[in-house]
Short mmCIF file of C-alpha atoms and ligand atoms in Angstrom, two decimals:
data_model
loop_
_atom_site.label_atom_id
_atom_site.label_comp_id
_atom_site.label_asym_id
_atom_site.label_seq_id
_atom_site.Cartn_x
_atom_site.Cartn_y
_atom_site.Cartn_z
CA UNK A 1 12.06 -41.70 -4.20
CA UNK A 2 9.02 -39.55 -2.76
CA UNK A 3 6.35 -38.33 -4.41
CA UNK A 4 8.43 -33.97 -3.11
CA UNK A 5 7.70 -31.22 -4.84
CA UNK A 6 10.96 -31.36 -6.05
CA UNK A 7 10.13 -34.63 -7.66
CA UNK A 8 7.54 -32.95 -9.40
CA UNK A 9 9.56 -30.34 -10.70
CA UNK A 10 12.27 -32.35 -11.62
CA UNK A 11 9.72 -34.91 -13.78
CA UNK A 12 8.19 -32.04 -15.41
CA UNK A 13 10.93 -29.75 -15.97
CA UNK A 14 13.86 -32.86 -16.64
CA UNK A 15 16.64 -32.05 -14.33
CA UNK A 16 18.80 -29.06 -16.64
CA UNK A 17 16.05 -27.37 -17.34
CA UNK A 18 16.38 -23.41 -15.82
CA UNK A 19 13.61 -21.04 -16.12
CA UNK A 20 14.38 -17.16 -14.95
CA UNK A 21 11.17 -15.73 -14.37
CA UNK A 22 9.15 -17.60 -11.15
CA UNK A 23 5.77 -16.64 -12.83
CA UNK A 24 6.65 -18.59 -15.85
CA UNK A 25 8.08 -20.97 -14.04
CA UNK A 26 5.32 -21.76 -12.35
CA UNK A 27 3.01 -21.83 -15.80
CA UNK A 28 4.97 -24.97 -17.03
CA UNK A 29 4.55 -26.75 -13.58
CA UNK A 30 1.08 -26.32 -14.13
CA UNK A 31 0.63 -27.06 -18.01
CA UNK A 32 2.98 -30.26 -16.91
CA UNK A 33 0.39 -31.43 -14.27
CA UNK A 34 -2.23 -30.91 -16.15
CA UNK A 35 -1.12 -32.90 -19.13
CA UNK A 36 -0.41 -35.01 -16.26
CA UNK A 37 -3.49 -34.87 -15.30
CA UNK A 38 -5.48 -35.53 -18.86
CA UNK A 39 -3.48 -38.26 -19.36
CA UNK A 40 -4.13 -40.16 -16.15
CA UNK A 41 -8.14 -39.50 -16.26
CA UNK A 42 -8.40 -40.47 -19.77
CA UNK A 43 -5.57 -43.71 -18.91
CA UNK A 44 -7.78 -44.81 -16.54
CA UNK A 45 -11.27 -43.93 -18.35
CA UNK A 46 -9.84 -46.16 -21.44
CA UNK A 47 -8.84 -48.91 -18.59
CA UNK A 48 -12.28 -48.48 -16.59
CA UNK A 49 -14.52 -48.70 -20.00
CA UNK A 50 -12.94 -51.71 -21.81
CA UNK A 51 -13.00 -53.79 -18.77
CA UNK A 52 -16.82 -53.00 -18.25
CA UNK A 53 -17.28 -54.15 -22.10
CA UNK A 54 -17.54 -50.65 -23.67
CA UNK A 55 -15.44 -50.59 -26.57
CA UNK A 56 -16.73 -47.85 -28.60
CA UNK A 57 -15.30 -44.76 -26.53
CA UNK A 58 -11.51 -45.91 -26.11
CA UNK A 59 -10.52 -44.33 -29.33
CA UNK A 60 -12.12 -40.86 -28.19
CA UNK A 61 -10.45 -41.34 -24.81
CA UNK A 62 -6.95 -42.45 -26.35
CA UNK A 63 -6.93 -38.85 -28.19
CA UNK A 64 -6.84 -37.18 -25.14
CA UNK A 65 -4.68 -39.11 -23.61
CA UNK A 66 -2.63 -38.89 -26.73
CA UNK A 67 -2.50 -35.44 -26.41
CA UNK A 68 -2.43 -34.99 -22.75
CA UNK A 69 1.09 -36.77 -23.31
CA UNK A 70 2.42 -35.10 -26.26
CA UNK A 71 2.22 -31.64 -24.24
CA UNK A 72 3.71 -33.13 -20.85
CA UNK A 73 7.04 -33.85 -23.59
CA UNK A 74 7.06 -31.02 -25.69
CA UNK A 75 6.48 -28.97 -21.92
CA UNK A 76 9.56 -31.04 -21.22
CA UNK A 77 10.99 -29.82 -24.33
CA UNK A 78 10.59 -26.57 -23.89
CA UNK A 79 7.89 -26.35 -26.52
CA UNK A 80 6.14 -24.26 -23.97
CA UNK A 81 3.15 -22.66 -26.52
CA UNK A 82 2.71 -25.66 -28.89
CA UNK A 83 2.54 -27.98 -25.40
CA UNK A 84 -0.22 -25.82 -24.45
CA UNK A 85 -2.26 -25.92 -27.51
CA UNK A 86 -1.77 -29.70 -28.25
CA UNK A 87 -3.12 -30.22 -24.64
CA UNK A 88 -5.97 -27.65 -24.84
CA UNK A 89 -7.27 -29.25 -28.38
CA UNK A 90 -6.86 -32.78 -27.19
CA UNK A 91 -8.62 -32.06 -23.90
CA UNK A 92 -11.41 -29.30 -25.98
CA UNK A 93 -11.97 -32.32 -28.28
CA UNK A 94 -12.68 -35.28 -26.13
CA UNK A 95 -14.64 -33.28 -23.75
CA UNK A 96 -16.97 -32.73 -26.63
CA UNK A 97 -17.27 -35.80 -27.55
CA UNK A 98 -18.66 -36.94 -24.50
CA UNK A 99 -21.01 -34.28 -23.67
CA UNK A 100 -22.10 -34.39 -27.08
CA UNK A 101 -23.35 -38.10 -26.63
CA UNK A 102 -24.27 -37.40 -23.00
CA UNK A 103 -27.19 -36.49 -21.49
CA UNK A 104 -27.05 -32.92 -19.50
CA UNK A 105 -27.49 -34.84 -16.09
CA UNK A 106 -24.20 -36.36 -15.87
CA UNK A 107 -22.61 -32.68 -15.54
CA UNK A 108 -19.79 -33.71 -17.81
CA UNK A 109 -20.22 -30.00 -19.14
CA UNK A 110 -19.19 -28.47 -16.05
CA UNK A 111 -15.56 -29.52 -17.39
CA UNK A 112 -15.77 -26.34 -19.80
CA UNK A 113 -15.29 -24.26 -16.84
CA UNK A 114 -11.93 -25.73 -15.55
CA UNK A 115 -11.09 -25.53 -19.13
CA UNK A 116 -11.56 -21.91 -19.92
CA UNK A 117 -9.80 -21.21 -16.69
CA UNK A 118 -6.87 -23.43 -17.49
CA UNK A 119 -6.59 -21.65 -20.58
CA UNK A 120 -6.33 -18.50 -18.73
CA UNK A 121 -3.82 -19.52 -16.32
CA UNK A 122 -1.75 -21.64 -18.47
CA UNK A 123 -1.35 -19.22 -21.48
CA UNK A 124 -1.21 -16.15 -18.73
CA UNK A 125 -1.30 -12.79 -19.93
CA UNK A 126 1.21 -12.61 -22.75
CA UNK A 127 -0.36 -15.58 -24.96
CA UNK A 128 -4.12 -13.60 -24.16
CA UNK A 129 -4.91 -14.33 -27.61
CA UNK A 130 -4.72 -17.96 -27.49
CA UNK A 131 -6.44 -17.98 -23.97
CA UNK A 132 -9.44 -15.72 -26.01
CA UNK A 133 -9.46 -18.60 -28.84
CA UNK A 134 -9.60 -21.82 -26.69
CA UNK A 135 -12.27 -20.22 -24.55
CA UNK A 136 -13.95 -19.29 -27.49
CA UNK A 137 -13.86 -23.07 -28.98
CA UNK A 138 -14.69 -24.33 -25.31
CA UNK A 139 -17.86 -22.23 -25.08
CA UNK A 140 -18.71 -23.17 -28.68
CA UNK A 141 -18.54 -26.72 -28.31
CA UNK A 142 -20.30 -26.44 -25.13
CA UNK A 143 -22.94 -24.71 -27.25
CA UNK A 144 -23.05 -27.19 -30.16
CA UNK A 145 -23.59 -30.10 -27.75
CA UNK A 146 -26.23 -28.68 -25.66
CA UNK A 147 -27.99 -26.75 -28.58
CA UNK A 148 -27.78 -29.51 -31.01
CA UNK A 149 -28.25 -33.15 -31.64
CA UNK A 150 -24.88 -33.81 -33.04
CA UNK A 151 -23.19 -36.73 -31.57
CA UNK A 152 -20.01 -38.68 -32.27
CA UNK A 153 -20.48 -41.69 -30.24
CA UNK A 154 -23.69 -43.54 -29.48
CA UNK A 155 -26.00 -41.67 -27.24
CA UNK A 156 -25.76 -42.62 -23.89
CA UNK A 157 -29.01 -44.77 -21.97
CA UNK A 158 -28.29 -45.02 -18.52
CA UNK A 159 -30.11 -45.74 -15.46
CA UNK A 160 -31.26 -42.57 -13.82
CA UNK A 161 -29.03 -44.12 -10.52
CA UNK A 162 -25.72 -44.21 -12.73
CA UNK A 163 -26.29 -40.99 -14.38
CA UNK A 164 -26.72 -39.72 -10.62
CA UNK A 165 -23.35 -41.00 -9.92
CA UNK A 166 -21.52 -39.44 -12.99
CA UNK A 167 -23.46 -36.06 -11.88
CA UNK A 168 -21.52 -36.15 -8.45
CA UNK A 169 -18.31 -37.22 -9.31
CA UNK A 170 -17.91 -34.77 -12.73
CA UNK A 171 -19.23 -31.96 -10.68
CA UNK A 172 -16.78 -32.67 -7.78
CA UNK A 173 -13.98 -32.81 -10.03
CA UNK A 174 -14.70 -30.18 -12.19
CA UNK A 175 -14.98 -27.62 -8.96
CA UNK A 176 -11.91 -29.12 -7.17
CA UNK A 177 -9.72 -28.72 -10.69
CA UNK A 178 -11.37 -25.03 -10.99
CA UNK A 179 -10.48 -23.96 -7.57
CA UNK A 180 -6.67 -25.27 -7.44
CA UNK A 181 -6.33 -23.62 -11.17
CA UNK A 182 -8.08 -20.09 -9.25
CA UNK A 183 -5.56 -20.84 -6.64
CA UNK A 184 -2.90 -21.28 -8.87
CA UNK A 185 -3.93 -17.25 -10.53
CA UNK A 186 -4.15 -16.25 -6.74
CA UNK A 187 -0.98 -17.44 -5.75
CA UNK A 188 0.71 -15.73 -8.43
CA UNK A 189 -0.88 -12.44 -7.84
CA UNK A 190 0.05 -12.41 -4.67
CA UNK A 191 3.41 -13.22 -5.29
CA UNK A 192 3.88 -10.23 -8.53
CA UNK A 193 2.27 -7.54 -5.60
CA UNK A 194 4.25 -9.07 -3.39
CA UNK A 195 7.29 -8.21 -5.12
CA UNK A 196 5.56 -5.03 -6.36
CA UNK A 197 5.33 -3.75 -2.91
CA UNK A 198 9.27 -4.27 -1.94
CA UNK A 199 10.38 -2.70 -4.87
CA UNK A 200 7.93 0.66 -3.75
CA UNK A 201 9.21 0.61 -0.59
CA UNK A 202 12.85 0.14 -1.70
CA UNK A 203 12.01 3.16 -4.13
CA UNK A 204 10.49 5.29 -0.92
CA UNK A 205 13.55 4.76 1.01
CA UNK A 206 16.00 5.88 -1.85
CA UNK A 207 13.55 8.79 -3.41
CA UNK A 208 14.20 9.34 1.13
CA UNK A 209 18.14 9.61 0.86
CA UNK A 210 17.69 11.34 -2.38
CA UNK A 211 15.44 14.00 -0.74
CA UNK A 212 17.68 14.16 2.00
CA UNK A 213 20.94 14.39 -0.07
CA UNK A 214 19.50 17.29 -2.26
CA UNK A 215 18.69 19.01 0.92
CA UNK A 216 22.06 18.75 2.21
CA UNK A 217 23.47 19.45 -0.70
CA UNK A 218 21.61 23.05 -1.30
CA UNK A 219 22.46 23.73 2.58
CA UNK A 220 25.96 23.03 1.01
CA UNK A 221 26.23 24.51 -1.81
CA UNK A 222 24.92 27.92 0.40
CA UNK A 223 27.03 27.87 3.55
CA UNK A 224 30.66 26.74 1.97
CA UNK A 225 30.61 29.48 -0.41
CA UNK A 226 30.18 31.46 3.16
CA UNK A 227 32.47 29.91 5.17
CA UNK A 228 34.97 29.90 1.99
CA UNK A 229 35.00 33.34 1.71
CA UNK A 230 34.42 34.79 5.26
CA UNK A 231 38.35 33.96 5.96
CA UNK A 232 39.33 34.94 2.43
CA UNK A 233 37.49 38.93 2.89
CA UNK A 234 39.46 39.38 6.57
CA UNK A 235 42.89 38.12 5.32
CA UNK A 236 42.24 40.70 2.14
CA UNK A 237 41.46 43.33 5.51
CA UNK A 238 44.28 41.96 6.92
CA UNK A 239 46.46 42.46 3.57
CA UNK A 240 45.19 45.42 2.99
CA UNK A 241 46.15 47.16 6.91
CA UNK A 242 49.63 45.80 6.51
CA UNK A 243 49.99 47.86 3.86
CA UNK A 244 49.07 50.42 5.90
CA UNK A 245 51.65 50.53 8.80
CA UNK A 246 55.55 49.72 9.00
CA UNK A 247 55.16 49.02 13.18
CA UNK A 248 56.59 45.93 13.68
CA UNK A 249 54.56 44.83 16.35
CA UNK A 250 51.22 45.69 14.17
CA UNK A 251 52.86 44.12 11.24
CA UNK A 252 53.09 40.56 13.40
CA UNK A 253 49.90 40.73 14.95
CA UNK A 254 48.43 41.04 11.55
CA UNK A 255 50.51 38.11 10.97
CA UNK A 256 48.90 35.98 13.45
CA UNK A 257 45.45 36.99 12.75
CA UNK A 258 46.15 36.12 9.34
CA UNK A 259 47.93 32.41 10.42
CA UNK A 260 44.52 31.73 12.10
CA UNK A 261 42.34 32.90 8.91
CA UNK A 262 44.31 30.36 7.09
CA UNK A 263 44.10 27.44 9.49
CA UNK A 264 40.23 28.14 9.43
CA UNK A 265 40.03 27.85 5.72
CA UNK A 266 42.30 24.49 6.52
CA UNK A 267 40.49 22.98 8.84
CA UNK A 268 37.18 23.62 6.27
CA UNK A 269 38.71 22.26 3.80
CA UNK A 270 39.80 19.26 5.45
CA UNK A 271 36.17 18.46 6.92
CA UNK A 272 35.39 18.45 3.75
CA UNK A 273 37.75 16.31 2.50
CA UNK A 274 36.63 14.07 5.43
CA UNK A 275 32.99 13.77 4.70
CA UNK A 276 34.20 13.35 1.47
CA UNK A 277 35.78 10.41 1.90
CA UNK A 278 33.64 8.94 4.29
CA UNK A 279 31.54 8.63 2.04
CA UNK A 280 33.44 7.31 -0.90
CA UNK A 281 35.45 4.85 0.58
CA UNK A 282 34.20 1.28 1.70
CA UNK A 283 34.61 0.22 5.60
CA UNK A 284 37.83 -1.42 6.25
CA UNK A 285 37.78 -2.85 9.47
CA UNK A 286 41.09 -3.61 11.20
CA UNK A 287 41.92 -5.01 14.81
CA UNK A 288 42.71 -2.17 17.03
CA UNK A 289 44.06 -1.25 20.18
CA UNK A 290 41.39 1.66 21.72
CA UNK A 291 43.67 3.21 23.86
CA UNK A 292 46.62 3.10 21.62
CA UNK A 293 44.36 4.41 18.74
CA UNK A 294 42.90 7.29 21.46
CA UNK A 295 47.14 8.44 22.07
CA UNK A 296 47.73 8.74 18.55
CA UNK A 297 44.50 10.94 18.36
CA UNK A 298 46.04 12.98 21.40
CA UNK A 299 49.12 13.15 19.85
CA UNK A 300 47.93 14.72 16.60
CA UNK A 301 46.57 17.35 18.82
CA UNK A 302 49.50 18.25 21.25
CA UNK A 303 49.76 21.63 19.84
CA UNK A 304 45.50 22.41 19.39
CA UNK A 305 45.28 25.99 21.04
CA UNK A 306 45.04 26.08 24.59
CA UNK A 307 45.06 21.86 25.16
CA UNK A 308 47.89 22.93 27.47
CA UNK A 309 45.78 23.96 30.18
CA UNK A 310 43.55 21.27 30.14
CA UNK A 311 44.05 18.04 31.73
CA UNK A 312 43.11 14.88 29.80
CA UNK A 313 42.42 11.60 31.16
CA UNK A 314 41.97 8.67 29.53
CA UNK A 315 40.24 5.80 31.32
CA UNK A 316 40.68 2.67 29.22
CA UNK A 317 41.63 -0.77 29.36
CA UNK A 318 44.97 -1.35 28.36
CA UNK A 319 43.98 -4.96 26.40
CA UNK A 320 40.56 -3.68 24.96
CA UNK A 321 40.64 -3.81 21.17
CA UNK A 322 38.03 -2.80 19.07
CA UNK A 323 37.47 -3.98 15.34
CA UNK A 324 36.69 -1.02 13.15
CA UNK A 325 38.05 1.06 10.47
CA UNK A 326 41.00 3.12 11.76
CA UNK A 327 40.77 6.44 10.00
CA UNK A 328 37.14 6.51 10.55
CA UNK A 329 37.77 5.76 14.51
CA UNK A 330 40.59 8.25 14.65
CA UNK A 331 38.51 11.15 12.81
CA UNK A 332 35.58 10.68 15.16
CA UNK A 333 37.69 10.52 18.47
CA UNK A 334 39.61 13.73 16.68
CA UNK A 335 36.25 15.74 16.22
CA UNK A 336 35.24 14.60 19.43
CA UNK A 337 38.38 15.25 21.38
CA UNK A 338 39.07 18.95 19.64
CA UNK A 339 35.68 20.03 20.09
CA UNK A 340 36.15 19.54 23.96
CA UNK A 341 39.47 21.67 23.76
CA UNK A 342 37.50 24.59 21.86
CA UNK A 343 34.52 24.42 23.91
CA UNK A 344 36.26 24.15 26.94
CA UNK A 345 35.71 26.97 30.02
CA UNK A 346 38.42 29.06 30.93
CA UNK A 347 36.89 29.92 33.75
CA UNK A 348 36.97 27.04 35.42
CA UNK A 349 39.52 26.14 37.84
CA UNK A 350 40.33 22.98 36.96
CA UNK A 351 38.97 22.24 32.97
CA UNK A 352 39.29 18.30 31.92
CA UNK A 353 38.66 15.92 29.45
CA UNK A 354 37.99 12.27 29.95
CA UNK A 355 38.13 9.76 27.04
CA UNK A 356 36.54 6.59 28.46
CA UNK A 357 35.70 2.87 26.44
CA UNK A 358 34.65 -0.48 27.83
CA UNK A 359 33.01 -3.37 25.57
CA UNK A 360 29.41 -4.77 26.37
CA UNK A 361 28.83 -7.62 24.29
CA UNK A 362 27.61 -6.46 20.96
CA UNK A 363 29.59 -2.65 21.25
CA UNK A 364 32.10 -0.95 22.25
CA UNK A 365 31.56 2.15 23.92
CA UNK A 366 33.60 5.52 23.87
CA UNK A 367 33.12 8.43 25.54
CA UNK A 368 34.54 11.67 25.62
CA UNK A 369 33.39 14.02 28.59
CA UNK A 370 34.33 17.62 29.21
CA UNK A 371 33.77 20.21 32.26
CA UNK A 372 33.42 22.86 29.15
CA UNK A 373 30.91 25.21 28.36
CA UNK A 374 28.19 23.01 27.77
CA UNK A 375 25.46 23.34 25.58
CA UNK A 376 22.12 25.17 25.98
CA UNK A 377 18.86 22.54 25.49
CA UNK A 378 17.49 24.08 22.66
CA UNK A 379 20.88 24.14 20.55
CA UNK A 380 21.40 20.22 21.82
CA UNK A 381 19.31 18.59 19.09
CA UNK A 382 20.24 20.47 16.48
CA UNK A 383 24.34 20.12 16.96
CA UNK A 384 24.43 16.61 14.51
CA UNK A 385 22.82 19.34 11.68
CA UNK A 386 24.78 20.06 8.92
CA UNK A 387 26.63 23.60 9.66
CA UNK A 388 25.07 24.11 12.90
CA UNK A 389 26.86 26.19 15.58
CA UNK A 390 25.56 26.32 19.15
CA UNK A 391 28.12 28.82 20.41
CA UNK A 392 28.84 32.22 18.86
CA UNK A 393 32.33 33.65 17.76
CA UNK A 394 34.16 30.08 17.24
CA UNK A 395 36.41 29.37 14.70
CA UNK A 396 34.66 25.99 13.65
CA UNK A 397 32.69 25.47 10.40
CA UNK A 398 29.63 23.69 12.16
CA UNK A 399 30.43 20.41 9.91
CA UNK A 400 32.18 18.45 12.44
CA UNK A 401 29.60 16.70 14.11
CA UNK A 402 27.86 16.14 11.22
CA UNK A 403 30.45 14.23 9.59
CA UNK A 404 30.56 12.64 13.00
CA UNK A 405 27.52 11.10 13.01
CA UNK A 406 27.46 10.35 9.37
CA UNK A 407 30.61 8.29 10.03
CA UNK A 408 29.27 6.20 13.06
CA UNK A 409 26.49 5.77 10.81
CA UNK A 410 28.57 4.36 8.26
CA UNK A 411 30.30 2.04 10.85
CA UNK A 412 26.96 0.35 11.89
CA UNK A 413 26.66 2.37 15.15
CA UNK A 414 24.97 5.76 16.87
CA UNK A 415 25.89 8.61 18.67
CA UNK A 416 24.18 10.68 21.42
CA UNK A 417 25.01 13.71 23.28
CA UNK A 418 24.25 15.09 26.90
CA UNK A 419 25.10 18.56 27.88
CA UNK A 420 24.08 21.10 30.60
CA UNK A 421 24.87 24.59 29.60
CA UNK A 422 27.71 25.83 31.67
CA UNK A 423 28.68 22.32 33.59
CA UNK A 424 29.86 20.30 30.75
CA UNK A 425 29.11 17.80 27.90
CA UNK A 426 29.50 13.96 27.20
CA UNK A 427 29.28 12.61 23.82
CA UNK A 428 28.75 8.43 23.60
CA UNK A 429 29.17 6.29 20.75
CA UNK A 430 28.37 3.46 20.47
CA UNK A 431 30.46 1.09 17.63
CA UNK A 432 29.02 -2.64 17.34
CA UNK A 433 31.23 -5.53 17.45
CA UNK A 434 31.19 -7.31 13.94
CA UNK A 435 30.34 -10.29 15.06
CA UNK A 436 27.01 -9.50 17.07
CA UNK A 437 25.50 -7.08 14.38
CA UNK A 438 24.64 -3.30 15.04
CA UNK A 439 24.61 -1.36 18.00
CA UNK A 440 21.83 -0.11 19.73
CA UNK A 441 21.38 3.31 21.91
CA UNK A 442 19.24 2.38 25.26
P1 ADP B 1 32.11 23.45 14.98
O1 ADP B 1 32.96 23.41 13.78
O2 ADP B 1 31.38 24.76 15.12
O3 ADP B 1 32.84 23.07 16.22
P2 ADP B 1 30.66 20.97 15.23
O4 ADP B 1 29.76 20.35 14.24
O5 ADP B 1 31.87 20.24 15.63
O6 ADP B 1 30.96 22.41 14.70
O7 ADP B 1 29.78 21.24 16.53
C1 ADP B 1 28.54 21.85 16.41
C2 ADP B 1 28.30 22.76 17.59
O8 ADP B 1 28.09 21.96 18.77
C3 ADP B 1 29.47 23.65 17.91
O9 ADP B 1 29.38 24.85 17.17
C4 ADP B 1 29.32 23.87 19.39
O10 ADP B 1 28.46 24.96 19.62
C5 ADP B 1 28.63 22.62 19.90
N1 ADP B 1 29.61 21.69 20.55
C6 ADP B 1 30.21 20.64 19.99
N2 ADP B 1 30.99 20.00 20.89
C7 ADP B 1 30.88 20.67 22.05
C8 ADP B 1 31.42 20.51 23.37
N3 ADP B 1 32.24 19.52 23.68
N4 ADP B 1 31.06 21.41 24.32
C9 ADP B 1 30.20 22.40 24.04
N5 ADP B 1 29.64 22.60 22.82
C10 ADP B 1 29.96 21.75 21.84
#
């Protein structure tokens, strides 16, 4: 068996014993050791005197170590208060009696100190009052025995070279026990502002999001009652000129304006629902095949206007699988993929898309490039911002790539865009494999 702080605990403490808070935890290890403690010295002071023929102190000395281990039991016991008292009187009392019969030069009084400050540390802050009252009794007794010529024992006649001795050793001990009890305070301390300071900076980071989400949420709150109703006032234009005319061929084009006021208000509401439920609903990751997943994306956009003219390539390993949550994969390669389609440039000759992925160890990489429009680099920064439109006269709602981003976020990785207004854009995500941890943007 060693002599491990474990085996300390485990004497002290017996081995069920379970203590929630650490602080108080560690007050019982220390009443413990020092009922340890004041039974050992006065052990071995009862042990050291008898042998050398003095037979009148034992009794004094066998009180505190009496008492020193009746409070390491009833610690044991969980009688954490009453172990602290018995100890304190035990130790108060045959302290006394020995500076009472000693002269001042053998420093025995310089045991009041450790005293008072065990009584701090050991009763700690919520037992105060019976800290106050031991100190009190310490510094009276210390009084009384200085002040006074009471005695209990026979006065003590030493030789000046013994007393000497006594001096040393009681004021060495009496310093080393103060410090390691000032240690003990210290310790704590720094452990409760310790613990202090990560629960402020936990409640930065969330009064952070919270500032961030009330932001978002006024921005909200302002720009979907716009973007709900814009589509809403033209189709009641729209209504409203059909009942003007009985032309056929106005009466269908009113039609079609009207089919695209309603697939605006659609595709709103369902980036919406998206963020929506990228937010709600936890990350289930799944095995999947990227360029499997990217054809199903494709697929849900065969008939996105104008996808006919433009060519799409897709340049990905047949065998490279990613392991991420499907819907969130698909909606990102969707916004991704559509927004290259309606930012595309009609007046280039030949307008593309390329869809690219390849794995580095702790990612996987996608990429969708386009020979579109570009973007302008004052409007690039701003394009992950919640309703944010770089390009006049579109049809979107300006909350695609924000949900975007939000999602990779959500998925552990990042996202980055490069543009150059009228050549083209290239968005990059970057998704992390599970088992290497989160990915990182060079
Ligand atoms: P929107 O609904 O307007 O498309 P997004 O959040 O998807 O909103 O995109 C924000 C803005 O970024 C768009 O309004 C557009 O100006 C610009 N943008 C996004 N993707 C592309 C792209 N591939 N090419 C050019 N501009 C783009």
């Amino acid at each position: 068996m060693s002599f491990s702080p474990s085996f300390v605990r485990q004497l002290i403490l017996g081995k069920s014993s379970f203590i929630l808070s650490h602080t108080q935890f560690k007050r019982v290890i220390l009443t413990g050791q020092l009922a340890l403690v004041a039974f050992v010295v006065c052990f071995a002071y009862i042990v050291f005197d008898l042998s050398a023929g003095v037979t009148y102190s034992w009794p004094y000395q066998a009180v505190g170590a009496a008492a020193g281990l009746g409070s390491f039991f009833l610690n044991r016991y969980r009688q954490f208060t009453l172990a602290k008292v018995v100890l304190a009187l035990g130790v108060n009392f045959t302290l006394f009696v020995f500076t009472s019969s000693e002269p001042a030069a053998t420093g025995l009084y310089a045991f009041y100190i450790p005293i008072c400050l065990g009584a701090i540390a050991g009763f700690g802050y919520e037992d105060r009052w019976w800290a106050s009252l031991f100190i009190g009794l310490s510094l009276s007794l210390c009084l009384v025995s200085m002040l006074t010529d009471f005695h209990v024992m026979p006065l003590l006649d030493e030789s000046p070279a013994y007393i000497k001795v006594n001096q040393v050793i009681n004021v060495l001990s009496s310093a080393t026990a103060s410090i390691l009890i000032l240690y003990f305070l210290i310790n704590v301390n720094h452990r409760a502002e310790a613990t202090m300071k990560a629960s402020e900076e936990q409640l930065i980071k969330k009064n952070q999001e919270l500032t961030k989400l009330n932001a978002e949420l006024d921005r909200f709150v302002y720009s979907s009652s716009h973007d709900l109703r814009a589509p809403l006032t033209s189709l009641m234009g729209l209504i409203h000129l059909t009942e003007l005319t009985n032309d056929v061929g106005e009466l269908k084009m009113y039609a079609k304006l009207m089919k695209d006021r309603v697939k605006d208000l659609d595709k709103f509401i369902r980036d919406i629902s998206d963020y929506s439920r990228n937010a709600r609903l936890v990350v289930v990751p799944e095995e999947l095949n990227v360029k499997k997943t990217v054809r199903e994306v494709l697929e849900t956009l065969r008939f996105y206007p104008g996808s006919d003219k433009i060519e799409v390539e897709i340049a990905i390993d047949e065998a490279l699988t990613i392991k991420s949550d499907p819907t969130r994969l698909k909606m990102i390669l969707s916004n991704l993929v559509s927004n290259s389609f309606k930012y595309s440039d009609p007046g280039k000759e030949k307008p593309m898309v390329k869809i690219h992925s390849s794995a580095i160890r702790e990612a996987t990489v996608l990429e969708v490039e386009d020979n579109g429009l570009g973007i302008d680099p004052e409007s690039l920064p701003r394009i992950f911002d919640m309703f944010y439109q770089a390009h006049d006269k579109t049809n979107g709602s300006g909350l695609g790539l924000y949900i975007v981003k939000e999602t990779v976020e959500k998925l552990g990785g990042q996202i980055r865009a490069e543009s150059v207004a009228g050549s083209g854009s290239r968005f990059q995500v970057k998704l992390p494999n599970p088992l290497n941890g989160h990915a990182k943007m060079d």
